[in-house]
Tab-separated table of C-alpha atoms in Angstrom:
chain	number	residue	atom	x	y	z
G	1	UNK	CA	0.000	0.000	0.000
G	2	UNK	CA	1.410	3.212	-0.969
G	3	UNK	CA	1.976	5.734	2.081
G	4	UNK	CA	-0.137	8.781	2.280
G	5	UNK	CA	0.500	12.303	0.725
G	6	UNK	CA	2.054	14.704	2.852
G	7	UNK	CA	-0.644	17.152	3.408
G	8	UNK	CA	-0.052	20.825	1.847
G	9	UNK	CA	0.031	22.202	5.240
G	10	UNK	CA	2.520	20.136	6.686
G	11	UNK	CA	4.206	20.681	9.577
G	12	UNK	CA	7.257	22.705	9.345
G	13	UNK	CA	10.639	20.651	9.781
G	14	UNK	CA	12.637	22.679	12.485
G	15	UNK	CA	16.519	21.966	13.319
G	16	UNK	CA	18.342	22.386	16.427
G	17	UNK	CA	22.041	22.393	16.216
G	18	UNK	CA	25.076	23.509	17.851
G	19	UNK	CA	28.182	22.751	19.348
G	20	UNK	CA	28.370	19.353	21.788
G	21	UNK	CA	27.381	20.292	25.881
G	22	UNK	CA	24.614	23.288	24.092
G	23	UNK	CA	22.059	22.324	26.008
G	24	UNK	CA	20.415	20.949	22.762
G	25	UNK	CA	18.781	17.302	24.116
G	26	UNK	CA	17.197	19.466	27.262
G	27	UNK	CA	16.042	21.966	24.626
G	28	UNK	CA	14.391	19.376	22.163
G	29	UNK	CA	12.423	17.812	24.931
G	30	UNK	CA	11.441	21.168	25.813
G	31	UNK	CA	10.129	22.021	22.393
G	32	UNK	CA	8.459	18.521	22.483
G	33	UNK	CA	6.146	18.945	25.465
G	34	UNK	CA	4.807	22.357	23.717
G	35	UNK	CA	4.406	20.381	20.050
G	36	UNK	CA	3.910	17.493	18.938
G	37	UNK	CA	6.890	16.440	17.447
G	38	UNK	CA	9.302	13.404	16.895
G	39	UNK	CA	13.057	13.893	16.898
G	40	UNK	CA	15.588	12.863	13.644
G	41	UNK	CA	18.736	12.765	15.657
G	42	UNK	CA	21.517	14.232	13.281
G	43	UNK	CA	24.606	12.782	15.012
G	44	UNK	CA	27.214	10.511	13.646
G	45	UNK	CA	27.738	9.071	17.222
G	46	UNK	CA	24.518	8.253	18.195
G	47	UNK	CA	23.565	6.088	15.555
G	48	UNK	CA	25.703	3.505	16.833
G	49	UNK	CA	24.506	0.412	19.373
G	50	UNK	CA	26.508	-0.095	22.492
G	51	UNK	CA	27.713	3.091	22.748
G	52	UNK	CA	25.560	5.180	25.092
G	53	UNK	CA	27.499	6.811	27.993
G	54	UNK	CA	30.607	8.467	25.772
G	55	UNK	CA	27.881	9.253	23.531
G	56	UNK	CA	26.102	11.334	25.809
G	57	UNK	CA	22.811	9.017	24.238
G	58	UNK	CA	19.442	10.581	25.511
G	59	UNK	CA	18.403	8.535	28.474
G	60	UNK	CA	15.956	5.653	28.024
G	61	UNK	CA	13.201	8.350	30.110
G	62	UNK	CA	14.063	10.485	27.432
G	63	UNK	CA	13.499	8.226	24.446
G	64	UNK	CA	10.732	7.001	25.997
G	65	UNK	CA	9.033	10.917	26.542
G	66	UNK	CA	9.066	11.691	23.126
G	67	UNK	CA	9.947	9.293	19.526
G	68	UNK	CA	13.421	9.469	18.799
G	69	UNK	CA	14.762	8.326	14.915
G	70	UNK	CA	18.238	7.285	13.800
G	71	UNK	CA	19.740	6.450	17.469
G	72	UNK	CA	20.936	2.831	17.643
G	73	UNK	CA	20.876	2.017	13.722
G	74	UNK	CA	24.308	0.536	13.337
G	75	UNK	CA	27.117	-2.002	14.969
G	76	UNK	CA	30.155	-0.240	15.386
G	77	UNK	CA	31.882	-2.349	13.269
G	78	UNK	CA	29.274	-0.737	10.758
G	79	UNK	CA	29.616	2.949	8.664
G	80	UNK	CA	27.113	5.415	7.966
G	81	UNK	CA	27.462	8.134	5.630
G	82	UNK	CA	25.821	11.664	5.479
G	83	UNK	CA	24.466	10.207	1.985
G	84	UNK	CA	22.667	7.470	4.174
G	85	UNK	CA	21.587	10.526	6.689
G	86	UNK	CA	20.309	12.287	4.115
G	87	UNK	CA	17.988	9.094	2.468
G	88	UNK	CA	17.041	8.019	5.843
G	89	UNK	CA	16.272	11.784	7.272
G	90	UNK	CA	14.391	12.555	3.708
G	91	UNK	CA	12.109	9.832	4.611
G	92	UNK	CA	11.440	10.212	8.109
G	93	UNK	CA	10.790	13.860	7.448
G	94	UNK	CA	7.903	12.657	5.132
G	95	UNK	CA	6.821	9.961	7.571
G	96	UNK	CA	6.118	12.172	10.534
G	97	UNK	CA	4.491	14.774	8.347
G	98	UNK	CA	2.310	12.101	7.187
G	99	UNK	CA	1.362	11.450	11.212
G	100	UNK	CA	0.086	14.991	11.435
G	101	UNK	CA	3.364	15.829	13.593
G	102	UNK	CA	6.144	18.385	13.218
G	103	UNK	CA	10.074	16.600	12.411
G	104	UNK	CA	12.610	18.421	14.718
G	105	UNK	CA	16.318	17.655	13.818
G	106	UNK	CA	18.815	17.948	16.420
G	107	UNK	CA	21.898	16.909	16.610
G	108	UNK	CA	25.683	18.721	16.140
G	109	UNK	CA	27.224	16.170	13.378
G	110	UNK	CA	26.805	19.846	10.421
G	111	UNK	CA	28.008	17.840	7.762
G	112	UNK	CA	24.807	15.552	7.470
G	113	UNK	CA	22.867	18.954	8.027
G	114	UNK	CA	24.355	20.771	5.246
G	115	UNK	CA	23.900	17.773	3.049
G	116	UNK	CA	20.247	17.854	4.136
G	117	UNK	CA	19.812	21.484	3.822
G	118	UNK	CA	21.980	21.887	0.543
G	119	UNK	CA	22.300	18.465	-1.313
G	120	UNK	CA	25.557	16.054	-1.156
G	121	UNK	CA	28.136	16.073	-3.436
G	122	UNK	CA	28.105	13.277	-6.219
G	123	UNK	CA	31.468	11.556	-5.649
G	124	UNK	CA	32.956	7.946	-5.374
G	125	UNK	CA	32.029	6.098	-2.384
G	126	UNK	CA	34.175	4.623	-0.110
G	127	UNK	CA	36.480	2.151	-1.444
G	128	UNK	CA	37.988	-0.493	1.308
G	129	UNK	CA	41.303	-1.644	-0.432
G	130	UNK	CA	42.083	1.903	-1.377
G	131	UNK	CA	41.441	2.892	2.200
G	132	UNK	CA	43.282	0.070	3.374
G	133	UNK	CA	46.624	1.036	1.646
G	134	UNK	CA	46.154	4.139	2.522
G	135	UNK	CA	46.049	3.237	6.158
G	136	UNK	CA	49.247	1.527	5.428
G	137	UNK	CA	50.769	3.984	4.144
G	138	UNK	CA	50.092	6.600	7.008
G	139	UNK	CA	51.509	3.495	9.577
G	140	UNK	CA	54.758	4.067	7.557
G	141	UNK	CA	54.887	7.874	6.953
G	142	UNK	CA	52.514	9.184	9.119
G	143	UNK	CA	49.296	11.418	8.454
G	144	UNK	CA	51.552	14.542	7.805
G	145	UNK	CA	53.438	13.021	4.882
G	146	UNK	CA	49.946	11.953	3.538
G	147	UNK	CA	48.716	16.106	4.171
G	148	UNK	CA	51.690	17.013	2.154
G	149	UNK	CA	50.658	14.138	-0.987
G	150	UNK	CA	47.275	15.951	-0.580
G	151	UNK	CA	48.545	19.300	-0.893
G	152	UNK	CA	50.204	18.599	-3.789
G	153	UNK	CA	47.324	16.834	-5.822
G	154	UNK	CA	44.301	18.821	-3.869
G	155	UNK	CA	46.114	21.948	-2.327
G	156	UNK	CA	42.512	23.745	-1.775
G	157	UNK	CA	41.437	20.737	0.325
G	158	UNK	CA	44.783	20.271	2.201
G	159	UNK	CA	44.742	23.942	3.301
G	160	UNK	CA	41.488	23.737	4.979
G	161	UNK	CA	42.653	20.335	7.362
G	162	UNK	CA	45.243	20.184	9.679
G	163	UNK	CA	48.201	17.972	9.129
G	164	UNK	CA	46.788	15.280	12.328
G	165	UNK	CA	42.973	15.211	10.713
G	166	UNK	CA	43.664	11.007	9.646
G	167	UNK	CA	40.336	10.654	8.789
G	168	UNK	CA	39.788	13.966	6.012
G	169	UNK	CA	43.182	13.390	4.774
G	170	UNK	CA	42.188	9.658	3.776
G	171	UNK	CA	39.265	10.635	2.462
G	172	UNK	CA	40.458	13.232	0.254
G	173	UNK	CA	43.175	11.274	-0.937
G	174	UNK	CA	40.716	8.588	-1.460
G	175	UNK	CA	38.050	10.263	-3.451
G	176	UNK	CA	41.508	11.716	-5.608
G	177	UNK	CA	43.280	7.903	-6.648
G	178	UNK	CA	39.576	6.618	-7.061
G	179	UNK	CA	38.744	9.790	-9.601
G	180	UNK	CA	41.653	11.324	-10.469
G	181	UNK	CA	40.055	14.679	-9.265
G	182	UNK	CA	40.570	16.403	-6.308
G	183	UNK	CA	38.047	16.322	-3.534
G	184	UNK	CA	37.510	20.282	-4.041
G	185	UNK	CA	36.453	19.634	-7.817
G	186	UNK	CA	33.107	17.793	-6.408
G	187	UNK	CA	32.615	20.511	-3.790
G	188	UNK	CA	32.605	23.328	-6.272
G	189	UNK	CA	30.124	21.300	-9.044
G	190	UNK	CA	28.098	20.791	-6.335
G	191	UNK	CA	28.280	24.868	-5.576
G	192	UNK	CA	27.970	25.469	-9.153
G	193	UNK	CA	24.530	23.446	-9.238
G	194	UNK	CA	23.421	23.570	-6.305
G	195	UNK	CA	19.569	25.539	-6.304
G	196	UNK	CA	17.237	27.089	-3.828
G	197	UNK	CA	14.604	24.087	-2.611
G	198	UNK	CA	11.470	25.671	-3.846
G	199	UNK	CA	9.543	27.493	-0.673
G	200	UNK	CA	6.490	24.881	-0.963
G	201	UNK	CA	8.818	21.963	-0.510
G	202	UNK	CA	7.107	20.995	2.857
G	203	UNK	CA	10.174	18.721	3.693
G	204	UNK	CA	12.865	21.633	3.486
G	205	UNK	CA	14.301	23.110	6.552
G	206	UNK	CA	12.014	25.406	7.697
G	207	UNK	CA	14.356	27.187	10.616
G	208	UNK	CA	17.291	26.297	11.972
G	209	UNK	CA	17.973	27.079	15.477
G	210	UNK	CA	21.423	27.477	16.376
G	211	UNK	CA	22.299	27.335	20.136
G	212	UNK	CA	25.881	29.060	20.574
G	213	UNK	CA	27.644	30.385	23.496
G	214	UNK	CA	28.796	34.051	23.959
G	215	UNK	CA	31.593	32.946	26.948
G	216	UNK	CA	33.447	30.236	25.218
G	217	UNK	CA	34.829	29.373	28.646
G	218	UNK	CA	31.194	28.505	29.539
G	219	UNK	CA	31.023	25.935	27.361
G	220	UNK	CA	34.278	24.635	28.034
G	221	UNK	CA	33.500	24.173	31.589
G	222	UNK	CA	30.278	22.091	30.858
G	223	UNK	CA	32.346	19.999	28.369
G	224	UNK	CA	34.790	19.114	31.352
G	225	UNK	CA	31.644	18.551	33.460
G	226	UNK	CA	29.790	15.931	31.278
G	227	UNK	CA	33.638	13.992	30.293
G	228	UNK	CA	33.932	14.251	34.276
G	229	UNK	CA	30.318	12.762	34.437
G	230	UNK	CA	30.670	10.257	31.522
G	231	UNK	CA	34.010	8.986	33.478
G	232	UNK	CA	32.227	8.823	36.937
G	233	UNK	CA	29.330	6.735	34.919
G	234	UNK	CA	31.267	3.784	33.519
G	235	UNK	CA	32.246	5.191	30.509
G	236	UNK	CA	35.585	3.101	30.650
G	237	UNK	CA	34.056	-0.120	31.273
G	238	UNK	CA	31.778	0.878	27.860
G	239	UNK	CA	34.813	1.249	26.200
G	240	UNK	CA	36.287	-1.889	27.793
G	241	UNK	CA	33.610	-3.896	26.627
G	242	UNK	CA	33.759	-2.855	22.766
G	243	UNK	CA	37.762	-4.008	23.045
G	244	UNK	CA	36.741	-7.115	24.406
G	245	UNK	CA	34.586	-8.032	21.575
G	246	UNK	CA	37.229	-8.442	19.402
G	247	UNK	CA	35.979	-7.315	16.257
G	248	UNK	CA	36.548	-3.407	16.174
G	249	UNK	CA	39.962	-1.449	15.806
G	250	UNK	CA	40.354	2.349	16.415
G	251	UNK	CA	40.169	3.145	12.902
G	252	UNK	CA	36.596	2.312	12.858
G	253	UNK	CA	34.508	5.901	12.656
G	254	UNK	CA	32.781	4.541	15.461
G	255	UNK	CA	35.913	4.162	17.607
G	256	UNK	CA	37.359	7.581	16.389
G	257	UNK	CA	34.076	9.116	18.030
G	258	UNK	CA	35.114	11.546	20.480
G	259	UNK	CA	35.988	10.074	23.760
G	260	UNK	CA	36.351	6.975	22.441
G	261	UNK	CA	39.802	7.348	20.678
G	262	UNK	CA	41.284	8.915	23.550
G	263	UNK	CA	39.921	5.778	25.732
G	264	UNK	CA	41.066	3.393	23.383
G	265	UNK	CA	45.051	4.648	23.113
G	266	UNK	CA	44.669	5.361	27.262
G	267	UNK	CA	43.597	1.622	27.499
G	268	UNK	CA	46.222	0.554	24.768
G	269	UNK	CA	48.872	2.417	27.010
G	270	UNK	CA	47.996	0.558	29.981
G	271	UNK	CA	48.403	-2.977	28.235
G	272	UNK	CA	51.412	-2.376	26.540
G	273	UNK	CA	52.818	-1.962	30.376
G	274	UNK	CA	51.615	-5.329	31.284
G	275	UNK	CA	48.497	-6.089	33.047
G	276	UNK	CA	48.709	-4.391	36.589
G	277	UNK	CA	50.077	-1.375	34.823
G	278	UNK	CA	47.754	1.752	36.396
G	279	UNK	CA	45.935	3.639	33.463
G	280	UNK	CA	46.718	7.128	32.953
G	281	UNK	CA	43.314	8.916	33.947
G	282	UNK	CA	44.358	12.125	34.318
G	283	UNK	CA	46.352	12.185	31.056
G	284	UNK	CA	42.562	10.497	29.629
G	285	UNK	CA	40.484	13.023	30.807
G	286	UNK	CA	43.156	15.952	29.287
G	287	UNK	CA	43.210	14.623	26.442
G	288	UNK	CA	39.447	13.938	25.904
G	289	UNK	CA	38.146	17.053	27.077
G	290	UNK	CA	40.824	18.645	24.726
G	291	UNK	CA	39.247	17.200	21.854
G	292	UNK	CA	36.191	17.532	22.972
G	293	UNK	CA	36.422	21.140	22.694
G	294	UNK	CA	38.261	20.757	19.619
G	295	UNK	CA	35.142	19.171	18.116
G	296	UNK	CA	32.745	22.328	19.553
G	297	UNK	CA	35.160	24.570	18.090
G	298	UNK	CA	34.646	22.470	14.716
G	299	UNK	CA	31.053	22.581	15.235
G	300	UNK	CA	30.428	26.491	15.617
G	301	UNK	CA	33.135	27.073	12.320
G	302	UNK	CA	30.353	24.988	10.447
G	303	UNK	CA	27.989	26.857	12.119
G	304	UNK	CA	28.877	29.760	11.049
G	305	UNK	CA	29.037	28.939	7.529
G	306	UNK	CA	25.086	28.549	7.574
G	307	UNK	CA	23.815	32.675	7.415
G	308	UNK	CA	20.130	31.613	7.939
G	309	UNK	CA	20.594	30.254	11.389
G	310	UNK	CA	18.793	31.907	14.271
G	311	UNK	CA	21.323	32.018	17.045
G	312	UNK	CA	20.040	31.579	20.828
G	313	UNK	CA	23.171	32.415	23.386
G	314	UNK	CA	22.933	28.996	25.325
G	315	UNK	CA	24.749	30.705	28.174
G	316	UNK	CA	22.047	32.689	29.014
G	317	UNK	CA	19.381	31.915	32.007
G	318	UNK	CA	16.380	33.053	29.120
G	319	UNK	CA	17.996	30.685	26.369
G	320	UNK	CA	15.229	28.134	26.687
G	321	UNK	CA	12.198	30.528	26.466
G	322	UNK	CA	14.058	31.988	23.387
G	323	UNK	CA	14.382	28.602	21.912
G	324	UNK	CA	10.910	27.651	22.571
G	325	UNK	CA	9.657	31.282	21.334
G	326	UNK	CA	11.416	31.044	18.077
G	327	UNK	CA	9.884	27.390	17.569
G	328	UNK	CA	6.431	28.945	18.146
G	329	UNK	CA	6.887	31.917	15.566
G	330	UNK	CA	7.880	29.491	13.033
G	331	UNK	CA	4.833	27.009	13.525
G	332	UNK	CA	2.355	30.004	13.684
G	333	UNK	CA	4.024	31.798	10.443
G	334	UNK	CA	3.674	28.177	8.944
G	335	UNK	CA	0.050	27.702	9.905
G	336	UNK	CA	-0.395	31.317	8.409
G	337	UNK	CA	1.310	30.570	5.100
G	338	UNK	CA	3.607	32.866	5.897
């Protein structure tokens, strides 16, 4: 049986991004006991089964309140690509429209939002034994020789990642000895045809809520809180357990989730000492609350990239109330055919 049309008033499709420790899960649950809504989670991390506490994975209460999509789709011996994100999320979008409630995307993983909001570029997919030599070939040079091949073959790609970003550098070096063109050439055909989704698409982005700090040192010091939290909650047994399986390796995107890495090499530390070697926790939680900021920093460049954001300073005691204000402008402009 063929699934229903989306009706022409739809509900508008709302996002909710921002940089990791926003405030954004607290926020979406807010918005969900004023709407009725169901939540597309846009995060690379969450997707994946097993890994809830370094994931900072909504609470079962919390899935429970309110229906969550795209959380717990994958094995982490598994990918998933924003092209997948962007099929799945398409789809769901459509779905809950068709239920006569409103889709609310949140999540801080911007690449599958842009590909959502401005279309993915149409380039080779991921090719194991190239990424496989590759990976050899870093174990030999290292990831800086490899970001100096890439400058020389895709110098507009290379200049944009640092010379330690593994997992662009492959990529881009992928995408070139599969193609023979740089990974810049598909970004700028995809700028060069990319159009404006026409205003009566009821599945387009209607607003996108951005949730950004003014005191960067504010978020910094909940980002230490929740690593501090995620420690004190068994998030090294978590990663113990995913080792023990036997199966995964921390060149798996799910293992070089943030957190996770920096478990994995603390734990590989330990065992290369023998087994009643102590484990470097404080040298753990420096270096995963480094990159954890590293990754919010990441998250409010990409940010920034998107002009039609509405920004809400998450370090201020009103932020909520704005958050749930601007989500009630845009559903009574939409019900206005505005």
């Amino acid at each position: 049986m063929a699934s229903p049309e989306v009706p022409v008033f739809a509900a508008p499709v709302i996002a909710l991004a921002g940089p990791t420790a926003s405030g954004k899960t607290a926020a979406a649950l807010a918005i969900a006991r004023e709407h009725p809504v169901e939540i597309i989670s846009v995060d690379s991390a969450l997707v994946y089964r097993d890994m809830d506490i370094g994931t900072a994975k909504p609470s079962a209460d919390e899935l429970a309140a309110v229906p969550h999509h795209l959380i717990d789709i994958r094995d982490p011996l598994q990918a998933y690509s924003a092209a997948e994100f962007v099929r799945d999320a398409s789809r769901l979008i459509k779905d809950i429209q068709a239920r006569g409630r409103m889709p609310l995307l949140v999540g801080g993983t911007m690449l599958y939002l842009k590909a959502l909001m401005q279309g993915i570029d149409d380039m080779p997919a991921a090719n194991p034994l190239v990424r496989a030599a590759l990976e050899a070939e870093a174990q030999e040079k290292g990831w800086a020789a490899l970001h100096a091949e890439l400058a020389r073959v895709d110098p507009v790609t290379a200049a944009r990642l640092a010379p330690a970003d593994s997992q662009r550098i492959q990529r881009a070096l992928e995408v070139y000895r599969i193609s023979g063109l740089p990974l810049s050439h598909f970004h700028a055909a995809q700028n060069a045809t990319k159009s404006e989704a026409p205003h009566a698409d009821t599945t387009s982005v209607r607003a996108l809520i951005s949730l950004e700090p003014l005191d960067r040192a504010w978020l910094h010091a909940r980002i230490a809180q929740r690593f501090d939290a995620m420690l004190e909650a068994g998030f090294l047994d978590e990663v113990r357990a995913l080792r023990a399986r036997g199966d995964l390796h921390p060149d798996l995107p799910s293992m070089r989730c943030v957190g996770y890495r920096q478990a994995w090499e603390a734990l590989d530390a330990q065992a290369a000492q023998g087994a009643d070697a102590p484990l470097d926790f404080a040298g753990l939680r420096e270096r995963g609350i480094a990159a954890t900021r590293q990754l919010a920093k990441r998250q409010i460049t990409w940010l920034r990239s998107m002009p039609q954001r509405q920004i809400v300073a998450c370090d201020q005691t009103n932020a909520l109330e704005q958050v749930l204000q601007a989500v009630r402008l845009v559903v009574a402009a939409h019900r206005s055919g505005l």
